PDB file of C-alpha atoms in Angstrom:
ATOM      1  CA  MET A   3     123.466  75.564 262.629  1.00  0.00           C
ATOM      2  CA  GLY A   4     123.291  74.385 259.047  1.00  0.00           C
ATOM      3  CA  LYS A   5     119.786  75.778 258.480  1.00  0.00           C
ATOM      4  CA  LEU A   6     120.789  79.008 259.761  1.00  0.00           C
ATOM      5  CA  TRP A   7     123.796  79.233 257.462  1.00  0.00           C
ATOM      6  CA  ARG A   8     121.678  78.128 254.452  1.00  0.00           C
ATOM      7  CA  SER A   9     119.001  80.770 255.563  1.00  0.00           C
ATOM      8  CA  ALA A  10     121.685  83.444 255.843  1.00  0.00           C
ATOM      9  CA  ILE A  11     123.200  82.544 252.301  1.00  0.00           C
ATOM     10  CA  LEU A  12     119.699  82.704 250.646  1.00  0.00           C
ATOM     11  CA  VAL A  13     119.021  86.175 252.053  1.00  0.00           C
ATOM     12  CA  LEU A  14     122.429  87.299 251.097  1.00  0.00           C
ATOM     13  CA  CYS A  15     121.881  86.039 247.552  1.00  0.00           C
ATOM     14  CA  MET A  16     118.494  87.659 247.330  1.00  0.00           C
ATOM     15  CA  ILE A  17     119.943  91.057 248.393  1.00  0.00           C
ATOM     16  CA  VAL A  18     122.778  90.719 245.904  1.00  0.00           C
ATOM     17  CA  LEU A  19     120.465  89.675 243.053  1.00  0.00           C
ATOM     18  CA  SER A  20     117.837  92.512 244.066  1.00  0.00           C
ATOM     19  CA  GLY A  21     120.728  94.972 243.911  1.00  0.00           C
ATOM     20  CA  CYS A  22     121.569  94.256 240.173  1.00  0.00           C
ATOM     21  CA  ALA A  23     118.488  96.152 238.904  1.00  0.00           C
ATOM     22  CA  TYR A  24     119.064  99.526 237.442  1.00  0.00           C
ATOM     23  CA  LYS A  25     116.961 102.730 237.584  1.00  0.00           C
ATOM     24  CA  THR A  26     116.342 103.343 234.019  1.00  0.00           C
ATOM     25  CA  ALA A  27     116.044 100.834 231.026  1.00  0.00           C
ATOM     26  CA  GLY A  28     118.822 102.860 229.413  1.00  0.00           C
ATOM     27  CA  GLU A  29     121.288 102.029 232.266  1.00  0.00           C
ATOM     28  CA  ALA A  30     120.343  98.230 232.036  1.00  0.00           C
ATOM     29  CA  ILE A  31     121.046  98.426 228.229  1.00  0.00           C
ATOM     30  CA  GLN A  32     124.490 100.097 228.805  1.00  0.00           C
ATOM     31  CA  ASN A  33     125.808  98.198 231.899  1.00  0.00           C
ATOM     32  CA  ASP A  34     123.877  94.667 231.937  1.00  0.00           C
ATOM     33  CA  ILE A  35     124.315  93.724 228.203  1.00  0.00           C
ATOM     34  CA  PRO A  36     127.740  91.673 228.201  1.00  0.00           C
ATOM     35  CA  PHE A  37     128.772  92.552 224.715  1.00  0.00           C
ATOM     36  CA  ASN A  38     129.861  95.892 223.443  1.00  0.00           C
ATOM     37  CA  ILE A  39     126.922  97.505 221.530  1.00  0.00           C
ATOM     38  CA  LYS A  40     128.177  98.920 218.215  1.00  0.00           C
ATOM     39  CA  GLN A  41     124.759 100.202 217.019  1.00  0.00           C
ATOM     40  CA  THR A  42     121.274  99.861 218.497  1.00  0.00           C
ATOM     41  CA  VAL A  43     119.415  98.951 215.368  1.00  0.00           C
ATOM     42  CA  HIS A  44     115.763  99.090 216.947  1.00  0.00           C
ATOM     43  CA  LYS A  45     114.030  99.056 220.269  1.00  0.00           C
ATOM     44  CA  GLU A  46     110.552  97.530 220.652  1.00  0.00           C
ATOM     45  CA  LYS A  47     108.461  97.940 223.594  1.00  0.00           C
ATOM     46  CA  VAL A  48     106.947  94.592 224.910  1.00  0.00           C
ATOM     47  CA  GLU A  49     105.013  93.444 227.785  1.00  0.00           C
ATOM     48  CA  ASP A  50     107.227  94.193 231.087  1.00  0.00           C
ATOM     49  CA  GLY A  51     110.078  95.719 229.064  1.00  0.00           C
ATOM     50  CA  TRP A  52     111.980  96.261 225.827  1.00  0.00           C
ATOM     51  CA  LEU A  53     113.487  94.161 223.074  1.00  0.00           C
ATOM     52  CA  ILE A  54     116.757  95.687 222.056  1.00  0.00           C
ATOM     53  CA  PHE A  55     117.967  94.803 218.463  1.00  0.00           C
ATOM     54  CA  TYR A  56     121.634  95.549 218.104  1.00  0.00           C
ATOM     55  CA  THR A  57     125.055  94.855 216.457  1.00  0.00           C
ATOM     56  CA  THR A  58     128.098  93.978 218.264  1.00  0.00           C
ATOM     57  CA  GLU A  59     131.879  94.151 217.014  1.00  0.00           C
ATOM     58  CA  GLN A  60     133.405  90.468 217.662  1.00  0.00           C
ATOM     59  CA  LYS A  61     136.683  89.068 216.851  1.00  0.00           C
ATOM     60  CA  GLU A  62     137.820  85.822 215.190  1.00  0.00           C
ATOM     61  CA  GLY A  63     141.547  85.557 215.152  1.00  0.00           C
ATOM     62  CA  SER A  64     142.895  88.659 213.660  1.00  0.00           C
ATOM     63  CA  ASN A  65     139.503  89.422 211.688  1.00  0.00           C
ATOM     64  CA  THR A  66     136.814  91.651 213.493  1.00  0.00           C
ATOM     65  CA  PHE A  67     133.093  91.513 212.106  1.00  0.00           C
ATOM     66  CA  ASP A  68     129.655  92.956 213.176  1.00  0.00           C
ATOM     67  CA  ALA A  69     127.410  90.321 214.643  1.00  0.00           C
ATOM     68  CA  LEU A  70     123.732  90.451 215.340  1.00  0.00           C
ATOM     69  CA  ALA A  71     122.149  90.275 218.821  1.00  0.00           C
ATOM     70  CA  VAL A  72     119.064  90.746 220.747  1.00  0.00           C
ATOM     71  CA  ALA A  73     118.540  91.720 224.493  1.00  0.00           C
ATOM     72  CA  TYR A  74     115.354  91.615 226.604  1.00  0.00           C
ATOM     73  CA  ILE A  75     115.354  94.249 229.156  1.00  0.00           C
ATOM     74  CA  LYS A  76     112.672  93.610 231.758  1.00  0.00           C
ATOM     75  CA  GLY A  77     111.508  95.824 234.507  1.00  0.00           C
ATOM     76  CA  SER A  78     109.700  98.974 235.323  1.00  0.00           C
ATOM     77  CA  GLU A  79     110.522 102.533 236.708  1.00  0.00           C
ATOM     78  CA  LYS A  80     109.322 101.191 240.215  1.00  0.00           C
ATOM     79  CA  GLU A  81     111.236  97.850 240.361  1.00  0.00           C
ATOM     80  CA  GLY A  82     114.132  98.706 238.292  1.00  0.00           C
ATOM     81  CA  TRP A  83     115.419  97.179 235.065  1.00  0.00           C
ATOM     82  CA  GLU A  84     117.767  94.331 234.254  1.00  0.00           C
ATOM     83  CA  ASN A  85     118.909  92.143 231.223  1.00  0.00           C
ATOM     84  CA  ALA A  86     116.490  89.196 231.503  1.00  0.00           C
ATOM     85  CA  GLY A  87     117.586  87.512 228.117  1.00  0.00           C
ATOM     86  CA  HIS A  88     120.120  84.828 227.767  1.00  0.00           C
ATOM     87  CA  ASN A  89     123.093  86.490 225.848  1.00  0.00           C
ATOM     88  CA  HIS A  90     124.733  85.381 222.576  1.00  0.00           C
ATOM     89  CA  TRP A  91     125.189  86.768 219.181  1.00  0.00           C
ATOM     90  CA  THR A  92     124.889  85.197 215.536  1.00  0.00           C
ATOM     91  CA  TYR A  93     127.201  85.802 212.670  1.00  0.00           C
ATOM     92  CA  TYR A  94     127.889  83.524 209.508  1.00  0.00           C
ATOM     93  CA  LYS A  95     129.101  84.497 206.091  1.00  0.00           C
ATOM     94  CA  ASN A  96     126.280  84.625 203.597  1.00  0.00           C
ATOM     95  CA  ASP A  97     125.864  86.619 200.320  1.00  0.00           C
ATOM     96  CA  PHE A  98     122.247  87.216 200.827  1.00  0.00           C
ATOM     97  CA  MET A  99     121.150  87.839 204.593  1.00  0.00           C
ATOM     98  CA  ILE A 100     122.182  86.973 208.111  1.00  0.00           C
ATOM     99  CA  LEU A 101     119.269  85.657 210.361  1.00  0.00           C
ATOM    100  CA  TYR A 102     119.201  85.717 214.239  1.00  0.00           C
ATOM    101  CA  ALA A 103     116.292  83.578 215.674  1.00  0.00           C
ATOM    102  CA  ASP A 104     115.683  83.192 219.452  1.00  0.00           C
ATOM    103  CA  THR A 105     113.142  83.011 222.282  1.00  0.00           C
ATOM    104  CA  PHE A 106     113.201  84.987 225.122  1.00  0.00           C
ATOM    105  CA  THR A 107     111.550  83.289 228.362  1.00  0.00           C
ATOM    106  CA  THR A 108     111.256  84.337 232.001  1.00  0.00           C
ATOM    107  CA  PHE A 109     109.839  82.466 234.922  1.00  0.00           C
ATOM    108  CA  LYS A 110     108.118  83.410 238.030  1.00  0.00           C
ATOM    109  CA  GLU A 111     109.653  82.446 241.408  1.00  0.00           C
ATOM    110  CA  ASP A 112     107.347  79.350 241.509  1.00  0.00           C
ATOM    111  CA  GLY A 113     108.887  78.015 238.160  1.00  0.00           C
ATOM    112  CA  THR A 114     105.852  78.965 236.036  1.00  0.00           C
ATOM    113  CA  LEU A 115     106.288  80.699 232.641  1.00  0.00           C
ATOM    114  CA  ASP A 116     106.187  84.457 233.119  1.00  0.00           C
ATOM    115  CA  THR A 117     106.937  85.855 229.660  1.00  0.00           C
ATOM    116  CA  LYS A 118     107.796  84.499 226.213  1.00  0.00           C
ATOM    117  CA  PHE A 119     109.002  86.502 223.199  1.00  0.00           C
ATOM    118  CA  PRO A 120     110.033  84.522 220.089  1.00  0.00           C
ATOM    119  CA  VAL A 121     112.023  86.999 217.739  1.00  0.00           C
ATOM    120  CA  ILE A 122     113.796  86.909 214.500  1.00  0.00           C
ATOM    121  CA  PHE A 123     116.122  89.667 213.463  1.00  0.00           C
ATOM    122  CA  GLY A 124     118.231  89.829 210.314  1.00  0.00           C
ATOM    123  CA  LYS A 125     120.701  92.022 208.236  1.00  0.00           C
ATOM    124  CA  ILE A 126     119.998  92.070 204.403  1.00  0.00           C
ATOM    125  CA  VAL A 127     123.484  91.726 202.729  1.00  0.00           C
ATOM    126  CA  ASN A 128     122.367  91.612 199.055  1.00  0.00           C
ATOM    127  CA  PRO A 129     120.918  94.714 197.445  1.00  0.00           C
ATOM    128  CA  ASP A 130     118.754  92.813 195.002  1.00  0.00           C
ATOM    129  CA  ILE A 131     116.635  91.665 197.971  1.00  0.00           C
ATOM    130  CA  LYS A 132     113.280  93.622 197.847  1.00  0.00           C
ATOM    131  CA  THR A 133     111.171  91.573 200.354  1.00  0.00           C
ATOM    132  CA  ILE A 134     111.773  89.373 203.449  1.00  0.00           C
ATOM    133  CA  GLU A 135     108.856  86.921 204.461  1.00  0.00           C
ATOM    134  CA  ALA A 136     108.821  84.690 207.529  1.00  0.00           C
ATOM    135  CA  ALA A 137     106.935  81.421 207.960  1.00  0.00           C
ATOM    136  CA  GLY A 138     104.553  80.902 211.068  1.00  0.00           C
ATOM    137  CA  PRO A 139     103.675  77.566 212.584  1.00  0.00           C
ATOM    138  CA  ASP A 140     101.168  76.954 209.617  1.00  0.00           C
ATOM    139  CA  GLY A 141     104.218  77.097 207.093  1.00  0.00           C
ATOM    140  CA  LYS A 142     102.598  80.106 205.352  1.00  0.00           C
ATOM    141  CA  PHE A 143     105.167  82.975 204.661  1.00  0.00           C
ATOM    142  CA  THR A 144     104.139  86.611 205.314  1.00  0.00           C
ATOM    143  CA  LYS A 145     105.785  89.857 204.402  1.00  0.00           C
ATOM    144  CA  ILE A 146     108.027  91.389 207.214  1.00  0.00           C
ATOM    145  CA  GLU A 147     109.054  95.195 207.216  1.00  0.00           C
ATOM    146  CA  ILE A 148     112.570  96.098 206.129  1.00  0.00           C
ATOM    147  CA  PHE A 149     114.012  99.265 207.495  1.00  0.00           C
ATOM    148  CA  GLU A 150     117.193 100.993 207.277  1.00  0.00           C
ATOM    149  CA  LYS A 151     119.700 102.204 209.768  1.00  0.00           C
ATOM    150  CA  GLU A 152     122.635 104.029 208.792  1.00  0.00           C
ATOM    151  CA  ASN A 153     122.860 102.680 205.185  1.00  0.00           C
ATOM    152  CA  GLU A 154     122.255  99.067 206.323  1.00  0.00           C
ATOM    153  CA  ARG A 155     118.972  97.113 205.804  1.00  0.00           C
ATOM    154  CA  TYR A 156     117.411  95.079 208.580  1.00  0.00           C
ATOM    155  CA  TYR A 157     114.297  93.234 209.468  1.00  0.00           C
ATOM    156  CA  TYR A 158     112.765  91.852 212.546  1.00  0.00           C
ATOM    157  CA  ALA A 159     109.318  90.114 213.785  1.00  0.00           C
ATOM    158  CA  ILE A 160     108.243  89.135 217.034  1.00  0.00           C
ATOM    159  CA  GLY A 161     106.258  85.929 216.846  1.00  0.00           C
ATOM    160  CA  ASP A 162     106.611  82.210 216.411  1.00  0.00           C
ATOM    161  CA  TYR A 163     108.710  82.342 213.311  1.00  0.00           C
ATOM    162  CA  LYS A 164     111.709  80.100 212.597  1.00  0.00           C
ATOM    163  CA  GLU A 165     112.110  80.354 208.845  1.00  0.00           C
ATOM    164  CA  VAL A 166     112.598  83.470 206.496  1.00  0.00           C
ATOM    165  CA  ARG A 167     113.075  83.815 202.835  1.00  0.00           C
ATOM    166  CA  ALA A 168     114.505  86.592 200.821  1.00  0.00           C
ATOM    167  CA  LEU A 169     112.861  87.747 197.527  1.00  0.00           C
ATOM    168  CA  ASP A 170     114.011  89.767 194.647  1.00  0.00           C
ATOM    169  CA  GLY A 171     111.873  92.382 192.925  1.00  0.00           C
ATOM    170  CA  ALA A 172     110.236  89.893 190.587  1.00  0.00           C
ATOM    171  CA  GLY A 173     109.243  87.636 193.751  1.00  0.00           C
ATOM    172  CA  LYS A 174     111.836  84.948 193.100  1.00  0.00           C
ATOM    173  CA  GLU A 175     113.361  83.369 196.240  1.00  0.00           C
ATOM    174  CA  MET A 176     116.992  84.257 196.484  1.00  0.00           C
ATOM    175  CA  ASP A 177     117.629  82.657 199.942  1.00  0.00           C
ATOM    176  CA  ARG A 178     115.933  80.721 202.828  1.00  0.00           C
ATOM    177  CA  GLN A 179     117.222  80.289 206.147  1.00  0.00           C
ATOM    178  CA  GLY A 180     115.979  78.892 209.520  1.00  0.00           C
ATOM    179  CA  GLU A 181     114.355  75.789 210.611  1.00  0.00           C
ATOM    180  CA  LYS A 182     111.343  74.540 208.375  1.00  0.00           C
ATOM    181  CA  GLN A 183     108.033  74.559 210.362  1.00  0.00           C
TER     182      GLN A 183
END
């Protein structure tokens, strides 16, 4: 009887979990991300889905602030869409920039790695910052594109980056954040 119950529970869990997929990526973004999305900053097509870079309004005591977050929406039109990423946000007070760094991974049913997307995402606070660079595994910095969304400046990069630095117009380093490679 115990094996029968375990099998029934396993089948029920599979049915419930398969029912969590949405028909469109937009529905998954709207319904499957646990934070209120204040603004979608950028959408980037990746293998098997989309990386959604967004801001979320959060509270600390009586203060509210915009935090940075990224979601990995995985799926297809055939199989449906779901939020496959772990969900958290990053915020800290800084006069120069805010950095969000994370790696999104998914695994196959047999436990082997399916997908891996390391990302950095940030907001530029100081108007004197003209360039953002990110360091790869070799420790060398490369320039990352800065873009504007509703009068705010942001940057992002997909790759094995853990450290970024902000430069002024003369190339002088103003701030550096992240883990040294």
